[in-house]
XYZ file of C-alpha atoms in Angstrom:
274
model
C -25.096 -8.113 30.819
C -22.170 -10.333 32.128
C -19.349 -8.555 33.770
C -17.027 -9.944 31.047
C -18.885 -8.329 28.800
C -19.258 -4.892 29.879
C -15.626 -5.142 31.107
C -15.241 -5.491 27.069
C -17.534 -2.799 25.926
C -15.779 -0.338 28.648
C -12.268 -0.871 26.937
C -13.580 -0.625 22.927
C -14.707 2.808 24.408
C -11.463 3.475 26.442
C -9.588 2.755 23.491
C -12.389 4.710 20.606
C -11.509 7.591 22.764
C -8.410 7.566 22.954
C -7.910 7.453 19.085
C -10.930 10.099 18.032
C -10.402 12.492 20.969
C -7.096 13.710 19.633
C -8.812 13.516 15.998
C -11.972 15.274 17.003
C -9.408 18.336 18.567
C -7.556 18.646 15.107
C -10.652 18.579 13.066
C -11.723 21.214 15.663
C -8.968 23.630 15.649
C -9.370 23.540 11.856
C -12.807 24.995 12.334
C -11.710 27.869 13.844
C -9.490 29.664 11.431
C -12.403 32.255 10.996
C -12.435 33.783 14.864
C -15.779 33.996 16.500
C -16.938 31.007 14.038
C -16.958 27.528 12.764
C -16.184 27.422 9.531
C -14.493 25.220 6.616
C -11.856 28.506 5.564
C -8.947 25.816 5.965
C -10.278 23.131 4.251
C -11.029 26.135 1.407
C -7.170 27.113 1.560
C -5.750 24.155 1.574
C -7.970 22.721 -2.119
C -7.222 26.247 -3.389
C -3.497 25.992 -3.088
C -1.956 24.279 -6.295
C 0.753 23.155 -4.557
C -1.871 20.428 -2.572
C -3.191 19.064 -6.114
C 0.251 18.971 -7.385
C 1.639 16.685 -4.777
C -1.412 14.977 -3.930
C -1.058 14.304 -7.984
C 2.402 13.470 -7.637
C 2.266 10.656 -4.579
C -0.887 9.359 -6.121
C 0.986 8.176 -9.765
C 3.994 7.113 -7.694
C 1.648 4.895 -5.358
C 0.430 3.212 -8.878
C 3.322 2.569 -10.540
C 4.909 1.206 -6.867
C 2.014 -1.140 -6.726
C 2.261 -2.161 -9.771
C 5.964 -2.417 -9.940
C 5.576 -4.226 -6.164
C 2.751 -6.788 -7.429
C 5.229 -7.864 -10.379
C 8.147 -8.279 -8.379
C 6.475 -10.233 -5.606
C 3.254 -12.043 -6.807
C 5.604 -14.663 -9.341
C 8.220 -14.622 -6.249
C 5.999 -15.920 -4.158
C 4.426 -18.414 -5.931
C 7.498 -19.912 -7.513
C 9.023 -19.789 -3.619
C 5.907 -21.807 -2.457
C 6.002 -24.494 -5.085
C 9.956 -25.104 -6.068
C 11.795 -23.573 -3.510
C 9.987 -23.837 -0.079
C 13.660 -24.736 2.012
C 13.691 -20.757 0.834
C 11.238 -19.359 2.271
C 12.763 -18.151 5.548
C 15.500 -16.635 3.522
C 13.307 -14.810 1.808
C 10.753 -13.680 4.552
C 13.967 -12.630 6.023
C 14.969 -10.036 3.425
C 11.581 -8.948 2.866
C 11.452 -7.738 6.823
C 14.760 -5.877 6.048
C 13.050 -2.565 4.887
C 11.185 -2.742 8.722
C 14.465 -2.690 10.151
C 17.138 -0.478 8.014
C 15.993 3.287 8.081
C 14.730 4.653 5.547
C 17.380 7.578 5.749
C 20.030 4.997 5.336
C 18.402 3.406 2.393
C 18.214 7.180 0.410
C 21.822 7.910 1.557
C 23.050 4.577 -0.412
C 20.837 5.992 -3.190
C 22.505 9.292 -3.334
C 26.342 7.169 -3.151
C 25.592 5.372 -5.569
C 23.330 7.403 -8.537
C 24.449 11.121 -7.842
C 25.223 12.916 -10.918
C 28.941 11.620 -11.306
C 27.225 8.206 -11.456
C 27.834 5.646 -14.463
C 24.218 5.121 -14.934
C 22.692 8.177 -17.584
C 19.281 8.074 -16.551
C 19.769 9.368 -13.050
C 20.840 12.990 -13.203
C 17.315 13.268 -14.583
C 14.219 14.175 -13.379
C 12.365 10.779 -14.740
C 15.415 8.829 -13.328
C 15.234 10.191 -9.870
C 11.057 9.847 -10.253
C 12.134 6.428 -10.861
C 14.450 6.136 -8.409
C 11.635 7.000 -6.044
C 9.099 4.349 -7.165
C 12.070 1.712 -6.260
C 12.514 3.210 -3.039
C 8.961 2.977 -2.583
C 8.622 -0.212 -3.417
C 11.250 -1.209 -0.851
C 9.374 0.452 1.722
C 6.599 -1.246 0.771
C 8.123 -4.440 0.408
C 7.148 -6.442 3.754
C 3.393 -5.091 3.351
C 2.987 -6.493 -0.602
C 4.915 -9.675 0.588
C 3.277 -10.717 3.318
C -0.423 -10.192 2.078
C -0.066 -12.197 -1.438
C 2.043 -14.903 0.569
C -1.101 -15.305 2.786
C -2.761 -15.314 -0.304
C -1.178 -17.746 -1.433
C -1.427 -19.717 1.533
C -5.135 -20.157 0.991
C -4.998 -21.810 -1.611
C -3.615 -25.073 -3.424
C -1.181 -23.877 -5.913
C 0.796 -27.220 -6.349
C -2.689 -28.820 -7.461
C -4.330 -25.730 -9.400
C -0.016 -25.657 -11.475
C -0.821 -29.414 -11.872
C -3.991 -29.269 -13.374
C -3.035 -26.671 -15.736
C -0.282 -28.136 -16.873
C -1.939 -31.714 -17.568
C -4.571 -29.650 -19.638
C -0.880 -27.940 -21.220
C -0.844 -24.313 -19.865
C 2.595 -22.979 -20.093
C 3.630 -21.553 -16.567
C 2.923 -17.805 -17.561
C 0.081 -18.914 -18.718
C -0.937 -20.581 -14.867
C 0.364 -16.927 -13.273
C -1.389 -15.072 -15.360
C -4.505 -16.997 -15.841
C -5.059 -19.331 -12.858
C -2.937 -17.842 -9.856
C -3.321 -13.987 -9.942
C -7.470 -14.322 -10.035
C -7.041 -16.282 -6.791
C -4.864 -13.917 -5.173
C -6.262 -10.837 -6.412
C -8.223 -9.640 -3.457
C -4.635 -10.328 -1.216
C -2.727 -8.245 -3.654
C -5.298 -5.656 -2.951
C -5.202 -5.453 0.181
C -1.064 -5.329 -0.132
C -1.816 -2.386 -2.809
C -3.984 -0.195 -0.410
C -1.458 -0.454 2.157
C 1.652 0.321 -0.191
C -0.995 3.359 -1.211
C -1.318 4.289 2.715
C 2.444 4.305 2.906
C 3.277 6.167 -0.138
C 0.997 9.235 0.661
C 2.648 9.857 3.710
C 6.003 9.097 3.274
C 8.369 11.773 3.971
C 12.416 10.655 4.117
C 12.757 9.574 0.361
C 10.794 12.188 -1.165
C 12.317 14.862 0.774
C 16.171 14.167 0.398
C 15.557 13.121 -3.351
C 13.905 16.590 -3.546
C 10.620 15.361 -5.161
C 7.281 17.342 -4.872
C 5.697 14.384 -3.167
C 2.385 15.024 -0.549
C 5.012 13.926 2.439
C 7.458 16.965 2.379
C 4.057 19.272 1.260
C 2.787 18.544 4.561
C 5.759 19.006 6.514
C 6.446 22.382 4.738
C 2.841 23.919 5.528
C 2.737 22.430 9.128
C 6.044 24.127 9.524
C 5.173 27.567 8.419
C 0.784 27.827 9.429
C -1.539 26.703 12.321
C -4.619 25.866 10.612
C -3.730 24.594 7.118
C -1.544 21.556 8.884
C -4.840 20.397 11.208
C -7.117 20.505 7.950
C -4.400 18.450 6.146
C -3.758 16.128 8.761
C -8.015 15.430 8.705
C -7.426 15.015 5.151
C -4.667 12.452 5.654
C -6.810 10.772 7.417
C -9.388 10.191 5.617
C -7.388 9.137 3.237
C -6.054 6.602 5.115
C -8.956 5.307 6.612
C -10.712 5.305 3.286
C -7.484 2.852 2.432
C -7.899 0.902 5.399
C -11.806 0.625 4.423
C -11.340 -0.866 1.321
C -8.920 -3.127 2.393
C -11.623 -4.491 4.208
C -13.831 -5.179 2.291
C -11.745 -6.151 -0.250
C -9.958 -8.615 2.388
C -12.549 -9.615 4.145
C -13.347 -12.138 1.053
C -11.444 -15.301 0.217
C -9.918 -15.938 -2.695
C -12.490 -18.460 -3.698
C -12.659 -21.073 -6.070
C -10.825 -20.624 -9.379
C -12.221 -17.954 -11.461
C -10.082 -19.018 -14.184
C -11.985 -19.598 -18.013
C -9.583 -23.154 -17.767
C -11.089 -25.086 -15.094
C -15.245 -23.231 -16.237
C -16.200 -27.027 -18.083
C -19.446 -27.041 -19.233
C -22.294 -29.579 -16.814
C -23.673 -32.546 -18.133
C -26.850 -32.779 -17.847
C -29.138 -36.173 -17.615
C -30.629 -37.372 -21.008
C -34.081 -37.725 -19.927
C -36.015 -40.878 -21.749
């Protein structure tokens, strides 16, 4: 092999090791909760303890609903950025890289000014309003993730000529979103969904001071009180993650394609033959 080469191969494994060494030493010590054995005892605690499905429960329908609330908030910003108000754009890049740089401490501090109990707004002295409250904090969060994949998305393709063509063939514009943009963008709002899904699991600050019994403050609590519950957990984590980060390649790995939409399928002619 060429010395380029190896020099290449040498740091992938420099930098493999680095990253599973530490990983292979947690998953490890979680073996060895059973003394004079390997065994899975941890792993056994941890799925037996309600509190785990609870939260796991818990972050898992918040990470849905902030998806979802995240894809309709961005997906028809984006577009109508792109096509009516591109002078724009570095505005609103701008405030979407905002959540990157404000702590998130600062953000649930504002939250607790502004809808404590003695606020005007009824809903959030509840339990569903601070739930809610949490989904929009989320979403924040999440914010420069959902943004910047369906903007690429976006990017790929020609939405000035797909909105044209619909509209000569008299789509109404929710009609075009709905029916001619989202399909080509789908597999970029995917791939901002599984990493608003990465984020959510693990996300400790919001779910913590809003006192909500997310996965994030679960963690925190066991590795704060055991020593081989918070190695299984963090394996767990892990895998959770990298199951995200899986999917989002596959899922990104593909373009968005030609329009999947039922208003551009016209049927072929085909040659009368004499």
């Amino acid at each position: 092999m060429k010395p380029p080469r190896i020099a290449s191969i040498v740091i992938v494994a420099l930098a493999a090791l680095y990253f599973l060494l530490p990983l292979w030493a947690t998953f490890h010590f979680s073996l060895t909760m059973v003394r004079g054995t390997w065994s899975f005892e941890a792993y056994r605690v941890v799925f037996a303890d309600q509190r785990f499905t609870d939260t796991f429960l818990f972050s898992t329908v918040s990470a849905l609903a902030t998806i979802l609330l995240g894809a309709c908030l961005v997906v028809p910003t984006a577009y109508w950025v792109r096509l009516k108000l591109p002078r724009l754009r570095p505005l609103v890049e701008f405030i979407t890289l905002l959540p990157l740089v404000i702590p998130p401490i600062v953000l649930v501090f504002g939250y607790l000014r502004l809808y404590n109990s003695s606020s005007w707004l009824p809903f959030t002295a509840t339990v569903s309003g601070t739930n809610l409250l949490l989904v929009f904090g989320y979403t924040v969060l999440a914010l420069p993730y959902m943004y910047r994949a369906v903007d690429t998305g976006l990017q790929a393709i020609d939405i000035r000529t797909l909105t044209e063509a619909a509209e000569s063939l008299g789509a109404k514009r929710g009609a075009i979103l709905w029916n001619v943009i989202l399909p080509n963008v789908r597999p970029a709002i995917l791939s901002g969904a599984f990493l608003t899904f990465a984020i959510v699991i693990g996300e400790f600050v919001l779910a913590s001071l809003l006192n909500r019994p997310a996965f994030g403050p679960y963690l925190q609590n066991v590795g704060a009180n055991r020593a081989y519950e918070p190695a299984a957990l963090a394996v767990i984590s892990f895998l959770v993650t990298w199951a995200c980060m899986v999917l989002l390649q596959v899922v990104g790995g593909r373009g968005p394609g030609r329009p999947r939409s039922r208003l551009f399928s016209l049927p072929s002619r085909k040659r009368a033959t004499p």
